XYZ file of C-alpha atoms in Angstrom:
609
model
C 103.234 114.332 87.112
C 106.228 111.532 87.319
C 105.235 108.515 87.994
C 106.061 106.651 91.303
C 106.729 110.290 92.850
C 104.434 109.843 95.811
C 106.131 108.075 98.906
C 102.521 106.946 99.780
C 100.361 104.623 97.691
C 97.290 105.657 99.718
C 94.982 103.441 101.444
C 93.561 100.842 99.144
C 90.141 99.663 98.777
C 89.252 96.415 100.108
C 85.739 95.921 99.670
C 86.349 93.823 96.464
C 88.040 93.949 92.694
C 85.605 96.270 91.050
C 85.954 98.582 94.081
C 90.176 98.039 93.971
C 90.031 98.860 90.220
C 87.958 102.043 91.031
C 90.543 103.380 93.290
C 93.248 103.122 91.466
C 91.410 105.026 88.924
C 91.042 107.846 91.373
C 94.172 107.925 92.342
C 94.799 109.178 89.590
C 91.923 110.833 88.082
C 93.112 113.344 86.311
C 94.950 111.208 83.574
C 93.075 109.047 83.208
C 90.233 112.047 82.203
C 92.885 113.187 80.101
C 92.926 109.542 78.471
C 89.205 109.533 78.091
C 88.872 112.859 76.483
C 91.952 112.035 74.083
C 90.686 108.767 73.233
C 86.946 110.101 72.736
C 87.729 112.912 70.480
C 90.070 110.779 68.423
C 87.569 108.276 68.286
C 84.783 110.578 67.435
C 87.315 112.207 64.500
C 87.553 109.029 63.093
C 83.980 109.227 62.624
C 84.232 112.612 61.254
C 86.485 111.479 58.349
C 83.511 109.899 56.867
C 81.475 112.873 57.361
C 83.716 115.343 55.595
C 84.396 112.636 52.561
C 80.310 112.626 52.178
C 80.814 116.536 51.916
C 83.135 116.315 49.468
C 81.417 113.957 47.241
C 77.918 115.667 47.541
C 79.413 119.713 47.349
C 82.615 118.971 45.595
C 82.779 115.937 43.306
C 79.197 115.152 42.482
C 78.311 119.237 40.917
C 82.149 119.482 39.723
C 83.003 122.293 42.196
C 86.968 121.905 42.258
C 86.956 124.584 45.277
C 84.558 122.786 47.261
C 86.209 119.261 46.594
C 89.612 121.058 47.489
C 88.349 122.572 50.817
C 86.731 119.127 51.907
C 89.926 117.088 51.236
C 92.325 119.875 53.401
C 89.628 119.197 55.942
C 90.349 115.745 56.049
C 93.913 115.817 55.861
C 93.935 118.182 58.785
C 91.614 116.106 60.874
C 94.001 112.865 59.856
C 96.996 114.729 61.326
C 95.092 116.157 64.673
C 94.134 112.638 65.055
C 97.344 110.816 64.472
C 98.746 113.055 67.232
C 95.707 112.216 69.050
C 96.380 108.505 69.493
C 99.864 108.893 70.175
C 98.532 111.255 73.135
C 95.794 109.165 74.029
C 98.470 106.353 73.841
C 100.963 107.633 76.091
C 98.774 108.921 78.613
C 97.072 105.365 78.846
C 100.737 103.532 79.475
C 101.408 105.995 82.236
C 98.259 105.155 83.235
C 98.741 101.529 82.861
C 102.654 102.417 84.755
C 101.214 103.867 87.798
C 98.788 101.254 88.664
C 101.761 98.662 88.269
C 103.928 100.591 90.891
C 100.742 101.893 93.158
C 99.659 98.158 93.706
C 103.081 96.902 93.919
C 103.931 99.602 96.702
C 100.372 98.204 98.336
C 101.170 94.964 98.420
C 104.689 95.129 99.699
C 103.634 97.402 102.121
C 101.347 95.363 103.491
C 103.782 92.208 103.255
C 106.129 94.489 105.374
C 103.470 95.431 108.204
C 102.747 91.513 108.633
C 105.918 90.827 109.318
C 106.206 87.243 110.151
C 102.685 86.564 110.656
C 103.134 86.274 106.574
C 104.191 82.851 106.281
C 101.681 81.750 108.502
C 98.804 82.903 106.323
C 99.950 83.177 102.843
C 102.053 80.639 100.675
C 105.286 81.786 98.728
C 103.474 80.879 95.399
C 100.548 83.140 95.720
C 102.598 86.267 97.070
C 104.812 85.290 93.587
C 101.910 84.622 91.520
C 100.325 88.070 92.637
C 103.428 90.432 92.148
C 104.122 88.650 88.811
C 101.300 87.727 87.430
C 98.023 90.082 89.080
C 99.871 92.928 89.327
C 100.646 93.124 85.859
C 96.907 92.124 84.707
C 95.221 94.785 86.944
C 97.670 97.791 85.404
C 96.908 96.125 81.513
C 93.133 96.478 82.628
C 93.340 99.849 83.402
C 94.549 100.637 80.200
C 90.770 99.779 78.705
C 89.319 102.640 80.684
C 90.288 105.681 78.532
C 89.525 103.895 75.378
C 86.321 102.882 76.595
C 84.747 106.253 77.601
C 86.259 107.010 74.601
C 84.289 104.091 72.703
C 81.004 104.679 74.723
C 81.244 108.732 72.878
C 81.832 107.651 69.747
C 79.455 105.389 69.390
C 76.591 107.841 70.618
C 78.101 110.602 68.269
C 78.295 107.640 65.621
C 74.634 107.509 66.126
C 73.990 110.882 66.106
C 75.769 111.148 62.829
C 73.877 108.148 61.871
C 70.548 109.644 62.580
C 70.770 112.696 60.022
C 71.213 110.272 57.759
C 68.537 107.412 58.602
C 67.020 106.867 61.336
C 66.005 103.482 60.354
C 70.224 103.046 59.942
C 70.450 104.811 63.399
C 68.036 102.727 65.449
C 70.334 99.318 63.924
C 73.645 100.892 65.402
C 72.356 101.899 68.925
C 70.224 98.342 69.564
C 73.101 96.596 68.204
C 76.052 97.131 70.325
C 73.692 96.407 73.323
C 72.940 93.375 71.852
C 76.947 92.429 71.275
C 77.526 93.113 75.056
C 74.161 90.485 75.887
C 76.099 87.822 74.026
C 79.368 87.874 75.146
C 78.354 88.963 78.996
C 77.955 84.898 79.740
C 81.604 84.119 78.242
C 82.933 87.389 80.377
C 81.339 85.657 83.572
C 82.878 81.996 82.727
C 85.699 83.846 81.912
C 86.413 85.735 85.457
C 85.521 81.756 87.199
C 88.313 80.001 84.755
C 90.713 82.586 85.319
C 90.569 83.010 89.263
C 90.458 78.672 89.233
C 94.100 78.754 87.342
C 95.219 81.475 89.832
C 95.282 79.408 92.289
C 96.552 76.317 90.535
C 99.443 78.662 89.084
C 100.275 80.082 93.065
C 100.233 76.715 94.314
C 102.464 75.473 91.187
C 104.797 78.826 92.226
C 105.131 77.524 95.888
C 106.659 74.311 94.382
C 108.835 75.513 92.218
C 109.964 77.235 95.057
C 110.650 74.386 97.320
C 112.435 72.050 94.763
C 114.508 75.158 93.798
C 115.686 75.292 97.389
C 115.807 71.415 98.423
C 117.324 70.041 95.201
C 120.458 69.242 96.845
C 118.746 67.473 99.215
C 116.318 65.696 97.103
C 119.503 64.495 95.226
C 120.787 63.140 98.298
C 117.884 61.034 99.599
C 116.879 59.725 95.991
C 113.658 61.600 95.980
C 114.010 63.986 93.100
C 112.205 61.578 89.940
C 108.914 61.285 92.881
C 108.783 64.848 93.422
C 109.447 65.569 89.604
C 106.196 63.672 89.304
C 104.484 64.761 91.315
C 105.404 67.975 89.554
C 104.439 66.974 86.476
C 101.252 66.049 87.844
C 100.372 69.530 89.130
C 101.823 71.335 85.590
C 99.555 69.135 83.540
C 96.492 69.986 85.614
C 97.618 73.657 84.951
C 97.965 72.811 81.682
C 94.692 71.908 81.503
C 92.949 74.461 83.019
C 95.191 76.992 80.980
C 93.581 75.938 77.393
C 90.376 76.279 79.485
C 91.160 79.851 80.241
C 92.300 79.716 76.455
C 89.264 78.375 74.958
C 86.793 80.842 76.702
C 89.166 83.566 75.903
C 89.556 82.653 72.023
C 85.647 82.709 71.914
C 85.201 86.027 73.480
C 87.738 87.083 71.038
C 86.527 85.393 67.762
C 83.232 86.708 68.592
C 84.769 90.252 69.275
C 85.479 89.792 65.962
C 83.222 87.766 64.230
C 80.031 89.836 65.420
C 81.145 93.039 64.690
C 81.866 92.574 61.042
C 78.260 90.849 60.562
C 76.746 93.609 62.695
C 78.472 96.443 60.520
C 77.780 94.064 57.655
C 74.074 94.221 57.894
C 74.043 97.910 58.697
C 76.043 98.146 55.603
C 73.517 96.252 53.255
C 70.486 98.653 54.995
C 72.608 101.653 53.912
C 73.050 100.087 50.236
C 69.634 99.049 49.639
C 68.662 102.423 50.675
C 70.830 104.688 48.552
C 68.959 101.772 45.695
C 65.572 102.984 46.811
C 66.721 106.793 46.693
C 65.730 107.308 50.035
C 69.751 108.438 50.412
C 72.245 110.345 48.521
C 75.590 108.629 47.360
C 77.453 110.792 49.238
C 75.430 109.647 52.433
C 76.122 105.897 51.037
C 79.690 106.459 51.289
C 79.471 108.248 54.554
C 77.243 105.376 56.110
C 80.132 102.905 54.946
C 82.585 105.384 56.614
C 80.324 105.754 59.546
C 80.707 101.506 59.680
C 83.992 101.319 59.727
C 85.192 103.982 62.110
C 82.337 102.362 64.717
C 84.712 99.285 64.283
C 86.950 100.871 66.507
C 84.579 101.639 69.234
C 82.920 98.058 69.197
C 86.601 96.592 69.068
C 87.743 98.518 72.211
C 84.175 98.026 74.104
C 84.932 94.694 73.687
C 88.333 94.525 74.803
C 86.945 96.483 77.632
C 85.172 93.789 79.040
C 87.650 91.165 78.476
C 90.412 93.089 80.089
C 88.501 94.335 82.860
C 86.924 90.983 83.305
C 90.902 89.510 83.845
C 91.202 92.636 85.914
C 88.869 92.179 88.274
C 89.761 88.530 89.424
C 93.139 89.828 89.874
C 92.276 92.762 91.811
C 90.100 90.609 93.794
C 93.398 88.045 94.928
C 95.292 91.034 95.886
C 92.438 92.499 97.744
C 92.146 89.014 100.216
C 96.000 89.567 100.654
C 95.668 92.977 101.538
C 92.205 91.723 103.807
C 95.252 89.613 105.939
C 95.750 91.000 109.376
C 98.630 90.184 111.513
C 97.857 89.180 115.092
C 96.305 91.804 116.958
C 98.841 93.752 119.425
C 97.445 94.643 122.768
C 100.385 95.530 124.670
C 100.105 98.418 126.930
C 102.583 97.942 129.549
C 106.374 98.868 128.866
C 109.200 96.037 128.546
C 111.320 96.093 131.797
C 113.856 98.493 131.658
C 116.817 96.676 132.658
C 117.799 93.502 131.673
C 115.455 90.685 132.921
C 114.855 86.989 133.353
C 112.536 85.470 130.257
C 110.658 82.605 131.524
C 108.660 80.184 129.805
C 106.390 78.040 131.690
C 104.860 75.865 129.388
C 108.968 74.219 129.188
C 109.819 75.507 132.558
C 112.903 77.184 131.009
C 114.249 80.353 132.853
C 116.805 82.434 131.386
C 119.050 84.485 132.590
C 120.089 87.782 131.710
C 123.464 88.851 130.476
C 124.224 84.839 129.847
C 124.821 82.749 127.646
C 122.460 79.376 127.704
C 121.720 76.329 125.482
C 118.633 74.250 124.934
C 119.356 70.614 124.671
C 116.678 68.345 123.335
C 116.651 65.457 120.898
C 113.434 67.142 119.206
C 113.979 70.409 117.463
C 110.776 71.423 117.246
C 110.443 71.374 120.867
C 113.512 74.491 121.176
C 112.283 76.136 118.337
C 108.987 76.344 120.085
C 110.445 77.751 123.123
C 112.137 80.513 121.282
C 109.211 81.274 119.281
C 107.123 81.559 122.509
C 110.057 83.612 123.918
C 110.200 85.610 120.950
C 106.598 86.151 121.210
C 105.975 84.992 117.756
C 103.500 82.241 119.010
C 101.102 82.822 121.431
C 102.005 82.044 125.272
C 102.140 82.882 128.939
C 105.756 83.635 128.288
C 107.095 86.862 130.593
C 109.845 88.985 130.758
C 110.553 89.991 134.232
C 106.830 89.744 136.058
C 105.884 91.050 132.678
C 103.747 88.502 130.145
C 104.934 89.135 127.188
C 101.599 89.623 125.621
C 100.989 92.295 127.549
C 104.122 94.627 126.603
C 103.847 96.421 122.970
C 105.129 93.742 120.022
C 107.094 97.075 118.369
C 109.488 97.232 122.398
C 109.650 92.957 122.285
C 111.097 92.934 118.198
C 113.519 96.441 118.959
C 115.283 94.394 122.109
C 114.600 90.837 121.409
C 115.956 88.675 118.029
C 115.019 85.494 116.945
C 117.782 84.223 114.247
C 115.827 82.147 112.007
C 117.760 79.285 110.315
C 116.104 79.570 107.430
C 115.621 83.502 107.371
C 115.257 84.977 103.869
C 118.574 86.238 102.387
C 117.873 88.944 99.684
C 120.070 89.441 96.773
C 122.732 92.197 96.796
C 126.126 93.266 97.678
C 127.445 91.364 100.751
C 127.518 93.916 102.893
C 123.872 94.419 102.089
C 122.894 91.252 102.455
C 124.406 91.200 106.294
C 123.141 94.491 106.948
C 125.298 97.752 105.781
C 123.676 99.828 102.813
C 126.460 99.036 100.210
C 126.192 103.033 99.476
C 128.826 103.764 101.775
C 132.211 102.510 100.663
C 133.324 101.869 104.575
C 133.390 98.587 106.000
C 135.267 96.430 103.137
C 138.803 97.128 104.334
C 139.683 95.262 107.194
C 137.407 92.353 107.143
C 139.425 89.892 105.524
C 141.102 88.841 108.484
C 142.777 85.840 109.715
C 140.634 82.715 110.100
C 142.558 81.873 113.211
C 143.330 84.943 114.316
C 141.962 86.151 117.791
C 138.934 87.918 118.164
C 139.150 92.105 117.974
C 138.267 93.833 120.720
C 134.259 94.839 119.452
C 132.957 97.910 118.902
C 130.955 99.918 121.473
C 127.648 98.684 121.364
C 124.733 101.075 120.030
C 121.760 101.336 121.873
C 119.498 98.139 122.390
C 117.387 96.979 118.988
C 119.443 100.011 117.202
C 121.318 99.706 113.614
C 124.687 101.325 113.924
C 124.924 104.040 111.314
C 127.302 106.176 109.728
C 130.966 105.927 111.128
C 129.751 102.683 113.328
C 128.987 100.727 110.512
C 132.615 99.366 109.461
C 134.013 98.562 112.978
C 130.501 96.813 113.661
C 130.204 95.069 110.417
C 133.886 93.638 110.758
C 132.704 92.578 114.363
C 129.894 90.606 113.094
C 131.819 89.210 110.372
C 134.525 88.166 112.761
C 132.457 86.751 115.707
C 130.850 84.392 112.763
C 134.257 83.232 111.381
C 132.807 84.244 108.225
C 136.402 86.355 107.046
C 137.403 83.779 104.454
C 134.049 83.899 102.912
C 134.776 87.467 102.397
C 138.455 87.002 101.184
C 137.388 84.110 98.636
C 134.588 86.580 96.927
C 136.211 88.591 94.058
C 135.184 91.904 95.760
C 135.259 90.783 99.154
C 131.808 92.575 100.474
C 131.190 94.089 97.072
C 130.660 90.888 95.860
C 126.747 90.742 94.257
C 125.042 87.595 95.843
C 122.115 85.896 94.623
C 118.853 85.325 96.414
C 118.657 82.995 99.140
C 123.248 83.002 99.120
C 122.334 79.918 96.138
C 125.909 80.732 95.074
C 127.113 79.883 98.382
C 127.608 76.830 100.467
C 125.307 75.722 103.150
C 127.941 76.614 105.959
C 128.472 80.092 104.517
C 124.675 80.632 104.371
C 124.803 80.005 107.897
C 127.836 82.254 108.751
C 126.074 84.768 106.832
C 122.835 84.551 108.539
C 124.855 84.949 112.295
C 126.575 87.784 111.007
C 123.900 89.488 110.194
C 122.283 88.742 113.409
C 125.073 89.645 115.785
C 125.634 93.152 113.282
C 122.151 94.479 115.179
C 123.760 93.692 118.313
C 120.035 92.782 120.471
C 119.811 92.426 123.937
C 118.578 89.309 124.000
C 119.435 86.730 121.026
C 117.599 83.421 120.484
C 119.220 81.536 117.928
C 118.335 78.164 116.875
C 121.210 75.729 115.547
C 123.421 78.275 114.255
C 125.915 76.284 113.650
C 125.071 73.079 112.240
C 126.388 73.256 109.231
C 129.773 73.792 110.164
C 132.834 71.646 110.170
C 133.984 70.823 113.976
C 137.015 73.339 113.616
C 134.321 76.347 111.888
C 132.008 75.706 114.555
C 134.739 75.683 117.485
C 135.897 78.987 116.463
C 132.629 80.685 115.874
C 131.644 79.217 119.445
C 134.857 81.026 121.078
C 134.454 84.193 118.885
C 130.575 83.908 119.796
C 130.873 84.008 123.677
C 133.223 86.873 123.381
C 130.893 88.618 121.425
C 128.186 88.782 123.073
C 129.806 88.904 126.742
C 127.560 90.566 128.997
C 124.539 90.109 126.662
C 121.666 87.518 126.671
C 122.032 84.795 124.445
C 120.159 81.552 123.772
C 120.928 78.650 121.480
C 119.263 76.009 120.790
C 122.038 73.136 119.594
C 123.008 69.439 120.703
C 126.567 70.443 119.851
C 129.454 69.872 122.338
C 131.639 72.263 121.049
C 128.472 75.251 121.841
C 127.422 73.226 124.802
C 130.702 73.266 126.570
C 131.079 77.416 125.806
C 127.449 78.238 127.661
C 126.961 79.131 131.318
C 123.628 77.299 131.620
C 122.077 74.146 130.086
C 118.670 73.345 130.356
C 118.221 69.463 128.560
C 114.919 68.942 127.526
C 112.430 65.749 127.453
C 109.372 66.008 126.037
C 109.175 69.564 125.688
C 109.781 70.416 129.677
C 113.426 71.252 131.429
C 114.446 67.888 132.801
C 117.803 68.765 134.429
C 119.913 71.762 134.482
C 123.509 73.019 134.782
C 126.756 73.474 132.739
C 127.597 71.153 129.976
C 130.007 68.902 131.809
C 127.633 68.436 135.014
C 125.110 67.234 133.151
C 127.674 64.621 131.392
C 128.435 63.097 134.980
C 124.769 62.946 136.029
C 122.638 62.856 133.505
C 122.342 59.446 131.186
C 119.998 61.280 128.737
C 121.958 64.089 128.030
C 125.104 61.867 127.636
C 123.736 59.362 125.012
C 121.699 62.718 123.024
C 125.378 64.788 122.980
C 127.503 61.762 122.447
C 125.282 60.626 119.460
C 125.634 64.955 118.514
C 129.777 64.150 118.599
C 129.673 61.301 116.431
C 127.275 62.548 113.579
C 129.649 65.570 113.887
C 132.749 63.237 113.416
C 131.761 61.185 110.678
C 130.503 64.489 108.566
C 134.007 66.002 109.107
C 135.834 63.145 107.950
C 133.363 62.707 105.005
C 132.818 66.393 104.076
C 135.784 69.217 103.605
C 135.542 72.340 106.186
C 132.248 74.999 105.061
């Protein structure tokens, strides 16, 4: 069986960790039966050894029968090689084991990040999706790894006593009341253990989520003279994870000095009983040396019992994060009625703003968060009595609203990758690099038919659209500075690019899927006056005929759309075209004069992005 051959991880558990941990075992049963039986009968050959060295002592060494000393040692030679191939067996069947729960859970959890869609960010922080495909992911597949050695363990150590038993059963009755006895000692440390552990989880995720946000605001920490607060702050919140890391550390190095500590005084005193015995002549000295072999092969089994428990114990907090991010739903979708079928008005009455299809139309306010709202209602990615034609948009099926409606985050996630992935185009098809190095001034091409509404163009479509998209966003010298133009590997986020060309990059990639109706908030901000003049002509051309909606203060946008609804408060105070409202509305004036100026004074200050 390879591993990572299914295309389906199967439907997880969620009822809790020990439950999560189960199924993954069945998922793949099979091996890891084959691990237990490997790692039982090498475990209970180990005991054998001792057996067969009694044999040879008692028929072979002790009466001076050279035969029967000869056959005895082949016997244990033979058993040392069947069981050296034995643990390499048992071995590699327990990492692919260990393998498949890695790339099972991962394929779980990014499957469910994928079916939440946006509704992620709203549940879950960065840090603890981070902390659980680095950190949980990894601990739950190293647990697994305990469960073939610790069938094996539990065999051995009942053949152990078997063994034990023909021998003593004084000896016998020690070694099956005394692993018991281990596991009632160290069960309290494995239960402060699982509390400590899930406690610097969560410190660690919320640590993660930092790191995070001063890896993506530095520059602008720099820039307002906030970095040495927020590096305190920082160092704050590492300390205290400090902190509760040696805690984590000092139940852990008791489990594990006791692991080790008990043992060797348990197989100490069993050791002793054996001795005093073979004293008293109540055993043989063969049987004295096979009780002392006996001890030491049940080291084994005791060793890996108890690295059972501590491993599972780790396992089982992690499984138990991952199953409360797999518990997340996104919000429910109880559309039923179809989306109009033509192109219609979307209206939002909590603002009062109407737009109109196959235009393009600004949103003017001098609070952000008041457009973004809007789109997000329009968007239906916030709950609303928003409708599309006499349609709320609640009611129409959220799989119609995302294939024919696009909101173009500013900040959307930019993965890392070839260029021409990161816009959009599979980098497996060598099309599509050729002509997009264009002119930065040159006029905008004629674009390429239009697929169907909410579809990718594929195959022979994708070059003609992806130089489209790159044009309309005046993003060709971004492509002609890279040393293999849309080859070019970028790194997560665009960090090796500039602000503006982050936000070139991000247009692109929303005017590549072509949508029938684009909301886009500020796309443009970080431009220079000339970028953001050009990508305002090359935008309007583009999407000619098509719904668009931006929301942006700028003049140089402002004076390219059809319809301008200026906001106060969150509700349309006046509309018409850009210039109307500068002759009759004071408001809108002052807000897009003020717009002009900041734009000024960053292009004399700043070179062009």
């Amino acid at each position: 069986m390879r591993i990572d051959a299914y295309e389906d991880p199967g439907a997880p558990d969620r009822r809790g960790g020990w439950r999560y941990l189960a199924w993954l075992v069945r998922r793949q049963w099979p091996r890891c039966l084959a691990g237990a039986v490997l790692a039982s009968v090498w475990m209970v050959l180990l005991a054998a050894t001792p057996y067969l060295m009694a044999r040879a002592v008692d028929h072979g060494l002790e009466p001076g029968d050279l035969g029967a000393l000869a056959g005895w040692t082949g016997a244990m030679v033979a058993v040392g090689g069947v069981n050296a191939w034995l643990g390499m067996m048992r071995h590699r069947t327990m990492t692919k084991v260990r393998m498949d729960a890695n790339f099972r859970t991962v394929k779980v959890v990014v499957g469910h990040a994928t079916r939440l869609g946006a509704a992620l960010r709203g549940q879950v922080g960065t840090g603890e999706v981070v902390t659980i495909g680095v950190g949980d992911v990894q601990t739950i597949s190293t647990s697994l790894t305990a469960v073939g050695p610790g069938v094996g363990a539990v065999v051995a150590y009942a053949a152990v006593g078997g063994l034990m038993l023909s021998v003593s059963p004084r000896l016998a009755l020690v070694v099956l009341l005394g692993v018991p006895a281990l596991g009632v000692l160290l069960g309290p440390l494995m239960g402060r253990l699982q509390g400590r552990e899930a406690e610097y989880r969560e410190r660690q995720s919320v640590l993660t989520a930092r790191i995070g946000d001063l890896a993506g605001g530095l520059r602008v920490l720099n820039g307002l003279g906030g970095k040495g607060l927020v590096a305190d702050a920082f160092r704050r919140d590492s300390g205290r994870l400090r902190e509760q890391g040696y805690r984590v550390g000092a139940v852990t190095s008791w489990i594990q000095a006791l692991g080790v500590g008990l043992p060797v005084l348990f197989l100490a005193l069993v050791t002793w009983l054996g001795a005093r015995q073979a004293a008293q002549g109540h055993i043989s000295v063969g049987e004295l040396v096979s009780v002392y072999g006996y001890v030491v092969a049940l080291g084994w089994p005791v060793a890996f019992l108890i690295e059972m428990g501590h491993q599972l114990s780790r396992g089982v907090v992690a499984a138990r994060r991952v199953v409360a991010f797999l518990g997340l739903e996104p919000a429910p979708d109880e559309g039923t009625r179809d989306a109009p079928a033509e192109p219609s008005v979307l209206y939002d009455p909590a603002s009062g703003v109407r737009i109109t299809p196959g235009r393009l139309t600004a949103l003017v306010t001098a609070h952000p968060s008041d457009a973004t709202g809007i789109l997000d209602r329009l968007g239906r990615y916030t709950p609303s009595d928003a409708t599309w034609g006499d349609i709320p948009l609640t009611e129409i099926p959220l799989t119609q609203v995302r294939a024919r409606i696009l909101v173009a985050d500013p900040e959307a996630d930019l993965f890392a990758g070839t260029l021409s992935a990161v816009i959009g185009v599979p980098d497996t098809d060598p099309r599509g690099a050729g002509n997009c190095a264009t002119s930065h001034n040159a006029p905008t091409p004629a674009p390429a038919p239009a697929p169907a509404p909410g579809q990718q163009p594929t195959g022979a479509d994708e070059a003609p659209h992806l130089t489209a998209a790159i044009n309309a966003a005046a993003a060709e010298d971004i492509v002609r500075a890279l040393p293999d133009g849309l080859k070019t590997q970028v790194a997560a986020q665009a960090r090796d690019l500039s602000g503006g060309q982050r936000q070139r990059i991000r247009l692109a990639r929303a005017l590549l899927t072509d949508p029938e109706v684009l909301l886009a908030a500020e796309p443009t901000s970080a431009l220079d006056a000339h970028t953001e003049a050009t990508v305002a002509d090359r935008l309007r051309a583009a999407r000619q005929g098509r719904t668009t909606v931006l929301a942006a203060t700028s003049p140089l946008l402002l004076d390219r759309a059809d319809v301008v609804h200026h906001l106060v408060d969150g509700k349309v105070a006046a509309t018409g075209t850009h210039r109307e409202l500068l002759d009759s509305e004071p408001g809108y004036r002052a807000l897009v004069a003020r717009d002009a100026e900041d734009g000024e004074a960053a292009e004399e200050g700043e070179p062009a992005r």
